CSV table of C-alpha atoms and ligand atoms in Angstrom, one decimal:
chain,number,residue,atom,x,y,z
W,326,UNK,CA,0.2,0.0,-0.1
W,327,UNK,CA,1.6,3.5,-1.1
W,328,UNK,CA,2.1,6.0,2.2
W,329,UNK,CA,0.0,8.8,2.0
W,330,UNK,CA,1.0,12.5,1.5
W,331,UNK,CA,0.9,14.3,4.3
W,332,UNK,CA,0.2,17.6,4.4
W,333,UNK,CA,0.9,19.6,7.7
W,334,UNK,CA,-1.1,23.1,8.4
W,335,UNK,CA,-0.7,25.5,10.9
W,336,UNK,CA,-4.5,26.5,12.5
W,337,UNK,CA,-3.2,29.8,12.7
W,338,UNK,CA,-3.1,29.9,8.8
W,339,UNK,CA,-6.4,28.2,8.3
W,340,UNK,CA,-8.2,31.4,7.7
W,341,UNK,CA,-5.5,32.4,5.1
W,342,UNK,CA,-6.6,29.3,3.0
W,343,UNK,CA,-9.9,30.5,2.4
W,344,UNK,CA,-9.3,33.9,1.3
W,345,UNK,CA,-6.6,33.3,-1.4
W,346,UNK,CA,-5.7,29.3,-1.3
W,347,UNK,CA,-3.6,30.5,-4.5
W,348,UNK,CA,-1.6,33.0,-2.3
W,349,UNK,CA,-1.5,30.3,0.7
W,350,UNK,CA,0.1,27.6,-1.3
W,351,UNK,CA,2.6,29.8,-2.3
W,352,UNK,CA,3.5,30.8,1.1
W,353,UNK,CA,2.3,27.6,3.1
W,354,UNK,CA,2.9,24.4,0.6
W,355,UNK,CA,5.9,26.0,-2.0
W,356,UNK,CA,7.5,28.2,1.2
W,357,UNK,CA,7.8,31.2,-0.4
W,358,UNK,CA,6.7,33.9,2.5
W,359,UNK,CA,7.3,37.7,2.7
W,360,UNK,CA,8.6,39.8,5.4
W,361,UNK,CA,6.1,41.1,7.7
W,362,UNK,CA,5.6,44.8,8.4
W,363,UNK,CA,5.3,46.7,11.1
W,364,UNK,CA,1.7,46.3,12.1
W,365,UNK,CA,1.9,42.4,11.9
W,366,UNK,CA,4.7,43.0,14.8
W,367,UNK,CA,2.6,45.0,16.5
W,368,UNK,CA,0.1,42.4,16.6
W,369,UNK,CA,2.8,39.9,17.8
W,370,UNK,CA,4.1,41.9,20.5
W,371,UNK,CA,0.3,42.2,22.2
W,372,UNK,CA,-0.5,38.8,21.9
W,373,UNK,CA,2.7,38.4,24.0
W,374,UNK,CA,2.4,40.9,26.1
W,375,UNK,CA,-1.1,40.2,27.1
W,376,UNK,CA,-0.5,36.2,27.2
W,377,UNK,CA,2.3,37.2,30.2
W,378,UNK,CA,-0.1,38.9,32.0
W,379,UNK,CA,-3.1,36.3,31.1
W,380,UNK,CA,-0.6,33.2,32.3
W,381,UNK,CA,-0.2,35.1,35.8
W,382,UNK,CA,-4.1,35.0,36.6
W,383,UNK,CA,-4.3,31.7,35.4
W,384,UNK,CA,-1.7,30.8,37.9
W,385,UNK,CA,-3.2,32.6,40.6
W,386,UNK,CA,-0.2,35.1,40.7
W,387,UNK,CA,-0.7,38.9,40.7
W,388,UNK,CA,0.9,40.8,37.7
W,389,UNK,CA,1.0,44.9,37.2
W,390,UNK,CA,0.4,45.9,33.4
W,391,UNK,CA,3.2,47.9,33.2
W,392,UNK,CA,5.5,44.7,34.1
W,393,UNK,CA,4.0,42.7,31.3
W,394,UNK,CA,4.0,45.7,28.7
W,395,UNK,CA,7.7,45.4,28.9
W,396,UNK,CA,7.5,42.3,26.6
W,397,UNK,CA,5.5,44.3,24.0
W,398,UNK,CA,8.7,47.0,23.9
W,399,UNK,CA,10.9,43.9,23.6
W,400,UNK,CA,9.4,41.8,21.3
W,401,UNK,CA,8.7,45.3,19.1
W,402,UNK,CA,12.8,46.1,19.5
W,403,UNK,CA,14.0,42.8,18.9
W,404,UNK,CA,11.4,40.8,16.7
W,405,UNK,CA,12.3,37.1,15.9
W,406,UNK,CA,11.4,37.2,12.5
W,407,UNK,CA,12.2,39.3,9.0
W,408,UNK,CA,10.2,42.7,9.3
W,409,UNK,CA,9.7,45.1,6.5
W,410,UNK,CA,9.7,48.6,7.8
W,411,UNK,CA,9.0,49.8,4.8
W,412,UNK,CA,5.9,47.9,4.6
W,413,UNK,CA,3.6,49.8,6.2
W,414,UNK,CA,2.4,53.8,7.3
W,415,UNK,CA,3.4,53.1,11.1
W,416,UNK,CA,6.8,53.2,12.6
W,417,UNK,CA,8.0,51.1,15.9
W,418,UNK,CA,7.8,54.4,17.9
W,419,UNK,CA,4.2,54.3,17.0
W,420,UNK,CA,3.6,50.7,17.2
W,421,UNK,CA,5.2,51.1,20.7
W,422,UNK,CA,3.1,54.3,21.5
W,423,UNK,CA,-0.3,52.4,20.0
W,424,UNK,CA,0.3,49.1,21.3
W,425,UNK,CA,1.1,49.9,25.5
W,426,UNK,CA,-2.2,51.8,25.4
W,427,UNK,CA,-3.9,48.9,23.7
W,428,UNK,CA,-2.1,46.5,26.5
W,429,UNK,CA,-3.1,48.5,28.9
W,430,UNK,CA,-6.7,48.6,27.8
W,431,UNK,CA,-6.8,45.0,27.4
W,432,UNK,CA,-5.5,44.3,31.0
W,433,UNK,CA,-8.1,46.9,32.6
W,434,UNK,CA,-11.1,46.0,30.6
W,435,UNK,CA,-10.8,42.7,29.3
W,436,UNK,CA,-8.7,40.2,31.4
W,437,UNK,CA,-10.1,40.4,34.1
W,438,UNK,CA,-13.9,39.5,32.8
W,439,UNK,CA,-12.4,37.1,31.3
W,440,UNK,CA,-12.0,33.7,33.4
W,441,UNK,CA,-9.3,32.0,31.1
W,442,UNK,CA,-8.1,28.7,32.0
W,443,UNK,CA,-5.4,27.7,29.8
W,444,UNK,CA,-3.3,30.3,27.6
W,445,UNK,CA,-0.8,29.4,25.1
W,446,UNK,CA,-1.9,25.8,24.9
W,447,UNK,CA,0.0,23.5,23.0
W,448,UNK,CA,-2.0,21.2,20.6
W,449,UNK,CA,-1.7,17.7,20.0
W,450,UNK,CA,-1.7,17.2,16.1
W,451,UNK,CA,-5.2,15.8,14.6
W,452,UNK,CA,-5.1,14.2,10.8
W,453,UNK,CA,-7.5,14.6,9.0
W,454,UNK,CA,-8.0,12.2,5.8
W,455,UNK,CA,-9.1,14.0,2.6
W,456,UNK,CA,-9.5,10.5,0.7
W,457,UNK,CA,-7.1,10.2,-2.5
W,458,UNK,CA,-3.8,9.3,-0.5
W,459,UNK,CA,-4.4,12.6,1.0
W,460,UNK,CA,-3.8,13.5,4.7
W,461,UNK,CA,-4.1,16.7,6.4
W,462,UNK,CA,-2.4,17.2,10.0
W,463,UNK,CA,-3.5,19.8,11.5
W,464,UNK,CA,-1.0,21.4,13.9
W,465,UNK,CA,-0.6,24.9,15.9
W,466,UNK,CA,-0.2,26.5,19.3
W,467,UNK,CA,-2.8,28.7,20.9
W,468,UNK,CA,-0.4,31.6,21.0
W,469,UNK,CA,-2.8,33.6,19.9
W,470,UNK,CA,-5.7,32.2,21.6
W,471,UNK,CA,-6.9,31.8,24.9
W,472,UNK,CA,-9.4,29.3,26.7
W,473,UNK,CA,-12.1,30.6,29.1
W,474,UNK,CA,-14.5,29.1,31.1
W,475,UNK,CA,-18.1,31.2,30.8
W,476,UNK,CA,-21.8,30.1,31.9
W,477,UNK,CA,-22.3,28.5,28.3
W,478,UNK,CA,-19.1,26.7,28.8
W,479,UNK,CA,-15.4,26.4,27.2
W,480,UNK,CA,-14.9,29.1,24.8
W,481,UNK,CA,-11.8,30.0,22.9
W,482,UNK,CA,-10.9,33.8,22.8
W,483,UNK,CA,-8.8,35.2,19.6
W,484,UNK,CA,-7.2,38.7,20.0
W,485,UNK,CA,-7.2,40.2,16.6
W,486,UNK,CA,-5.1,43.4,16.0
W,487,UNK,CA,-5.6,46.0,13.2
W,488,UNK,CA,-6.8,48.7,11.7
W,489,UNK,CA,-10.2,47.7,10.6
W,490,UNK,CA,-10.8,44.6,13.2
W,491,UNK,CA,-13.9,47.2,14.8
W,492,UNK,CA,-16.7,49.0,12.9
W,493,UNK,CA,-18.7,51.6,14.9
W,494,UNK,CA,-17.9,49.8,17.9
W,495,UNK,CA,-18.7,46.2,16.9
W,496,UNK,CA,-15.9,43.5,16.4
W,497,UNK,CA,-15.6,42.2,13.3
W,498,UNK,CA,-16.2,38.3,13.4
W,499,UNK,CA,-16.6,37.7,9.3
W,500,UNK,CA,-14.4,34.9,8.0
W,501,UNK,CA,-12.8,34.1,11.5
W,502,UNK,CA,-15.0,31.1,11.6
W,503,UNK,CA,-11.9,28.9,9.8
W,504,UNK,CA,-9.1,29.6,12.1
W,505,UNK,CA,-11.5,29.8,15.2
W,506,UNK,CA,-13.0,26.3,13.9
W,507,UNK,CA,-9.6,24.9,13.6
W,508,UNK,CA,-8.5,26.2,17.6
W,509,UNK,CA,-12.0,24.5,18.6
W,510,UNK,CA,-11.6,21.5,16.7
W,511,UNK,CA,-7.8,20.7,17.8
W,512,UNK,CA,-7.8,22.1,21.1
W,513,UNK,CA,-11.5,19.5,21.7
W,514,UNK,CA,-9.1,17.0,20.2
W,515,UNK,CA,-6.3,17.5,22.4
W,516,UNK,CA,-8.3,17.6,25.7
W,517,UNK,CA,-11.0,15.4,24.9
W,518,UNK,CA,-13.7,17.9,25.6
W,519,UNK,CA,-16.2,19.9,23.6
W,520,UNK,CA,-16.2,23.5,23.7
W,521,UNK,CA,-18.9,25.6,23.0
W,522,UNK,CA,-17.4,28.4,20.7
W,523,UNK,CA,-15.3,31.3,20.1
W,524,UNK,CA,-15.4,35.0,20.3
W,525,UNK,CA,-13.0,37.7,19.1
W,526,UNK,CA,-11.4,40.3,21.6
W,527,UNK,CA,-10.7,43.2,18.6
W,528,UNK,CA,-7.6,45.7,19.1
W,529,UNK,CA,-7.9,48.7,16.9
W,530,UNK,CA,-4.6,49.6,15.9
W,531,UNK,CA,-5.5,53.0,14.8
W,532,UNK,CA,-4.2,56.3,16.1
W,533,UNK,CA,-7.6,56.1,18.8
W,534,UNK,CA,-6.9,52.9,20.3
W,535,UNK,CA,-9.8,50.3,20.9
W,536,UNK,CA,-11.0,47.5,22.3
W,537,UNK,CA,-14.6,45.2,22.1
W,538,UNK,CA,-15.0,41.8,22.6
W,539,UNK,CA,-17.8,39.6,20.1
W,540,UNK,CA,-20.8,37.5,21.2
W,541,UNK,CA,-19.7,33.6,21.4
W,542,UNK,CA,-20.4,32.2,17.8
W,543,UNK,CA,-20.0,28.0,16.9
W,544,UNK,CA,-16.7,28.4,14.6
W,545,UNK,CA,-17.0,24.3,14.3
W,546,UNK,CA,-19.8,24.0,12.9
W,547,UNK,CA,-18.2,26.2,9.6
W,548,UNK,CA,-15.6,23.5,9.9
W,549,UNK,CA,-17.2,20.8,10.0
W,550,UNK,CA,-20.7,21.3,8.3
W,551,UNK,CA,-23.9,20.0,9.4
W,552,UNK,CA,-27.4,19.4,8.0
W,553,UNK,CA,-26.5,18.3,4.4
W,554,UNK,CA,-24.3,21.5,4.1
W,555,UNK,CA,-20.5,20.7,3.7
W,556,UNK,CA,-17.8,22.4,6.1
W,557,UNK,CA,-15.1,24.2,5.3
W,558,UNK,CA,-12.8,20.7,5.5
W,559,UNK,CA,-14.7,19.5,2.6
W,560,UNK,CA,-13.5,22.0,0.5
W,561,UNK,CA,-9.8,21.7,1.5
W,562,UNK,CA,-9.6,18.1,0.9
W,563,UNK,CA,-10.8,18.9,-2.7
W,564,UNK,CA,-7.8,21.3,-2.9
W,565,UNK,CA,-5.4,18.9,-1.3
W,566,UNK,CA,-6.5,15.8,-3.2
W,567,UNK,CA,-6.9,18.0,-6.4
W,568,UNK,CA,-3.9,20.3,-5.8
W,569,UNK,CA,-5.8,23.0,-7.2
W,570,UNK,CA,-5.7,26.3,-4.9
W,571,UNK,CA,-7.9,28.8,-6.5
W,572,UNK,CA,-6.7,32.4,-6.9
W,573,UNK,CA,-8.9,35.6,-5.3
W,574,UNK,CA,-8.6,38.5,-6.8
W,575,UNK,CA,-10.8,40.2,-5.2
W,576,UNK,CA,-9.4,39.5,-1.8
W,577,UNK,CA,-8.7,42.7,0.3
W,578,UNK,CA,-4.8,40.9,0.3
W,579,UNK,CA,-4.7,41.1,-3.3
W,580,UNK,CA,-1.7,43.6,-3.9
W,581,UNK,CA,1.9,43.9,-4.3
W,582,UNK,CA,2.1,45.0,-0.2
W,583,UNK,CA,0.3,42.2,1.5
W,584,UNK,CA,0.6,39.2,-1.2
W,585,UNK,CA,3.8,36.9,-1.4
W,586,UNK,CA,2.7,35.7,-4.8
W,587,UNK,CA,1.9,39.0,-6.7
W,588,UNK,CA,4.7,39.0,-8.5
W,589,UNK,CA,4.1,35.5,-9.5
W,590,UNK,CA,0.3,35.4,-10.6
W,591,UNK,CA,-1.6,37.0,-13.5
W,592,UNK,CA,-5.0,36.8,-11.7
W,593,UNK,CA,-5.0,40.2,-10.6
W,594,UNK,CA,-4.5,41.5,-13.7
C,2047,SF4,S1,-2.1,38.6,-6.3
C,2047,SF4,FE1,-4.2,37.9,-5.4
C,2047,SF4,S2,-5.0,36.1,-6.8
C,2047,SF4,FE2,-2.8,36.1,-6.7
C,2047,SF4,S3,-1.8,35.3,-5.1
C,2047,SF4,FE3,-2.1,36.9,-4.5
C,2047,SF4,S4,-3.8,37.3,-3.5
C,2047,SF4,FE4,-4.1,35.5,-4.9
């Protein structure tokens, strides 16, 4: 019997697969990424600093926001990945100012309401048999998401930063179910539980920083489908089986600035 072809897919990249699969293939299968901009670096720094705060809360330790904020400054100034400092209209100094403000708001307004039980949990890989000798192994660490206990059960809140994550005071959840559904599936698989849903904590990195938290929604259903409607896993299986990753020139990220495949893609013309 021929051994299956195994594709490892990080849960955090699952959302991008359904934005422009052609771009996703370039980065995650063919290994041709693009250096991140300062806005992405700010997102990483916010996740790191808030994770230190939340981990201390889970351990029952007291920590001042100013102590965990040092992690934000350090991450911004000593990134562990390539950064293109010309990619965004944001300097590291401005990113630090916005980031420190968001970090303080998060620690004061969001973290105390969350009842986190897990932060930065390592997740066990999960195999999805796509048929035709193709297996997709979902992997991941919830370095961007946490787990909180609510009246409705366990929920996975994911921090999202950016200029457009909040609109008129509400967090946008559209298009988030692919990544959050992958986290729900992997967490359930790892811990032998069934999470009740996911939610988005939006950190707006505009010049007027703001924070908002979305209602809980069932991201798993979008991944696995139900009532005769296929889920995203089924569509992904088709892509992996056929090797055809369709382009999406209408993606918000379809530009030279954001897409690593731009110079090698004729679909945007
Ligand atoms: S240029 Fe546009 S269509 Fe082409 S891979 Fe990038 S995002 Fe997709």
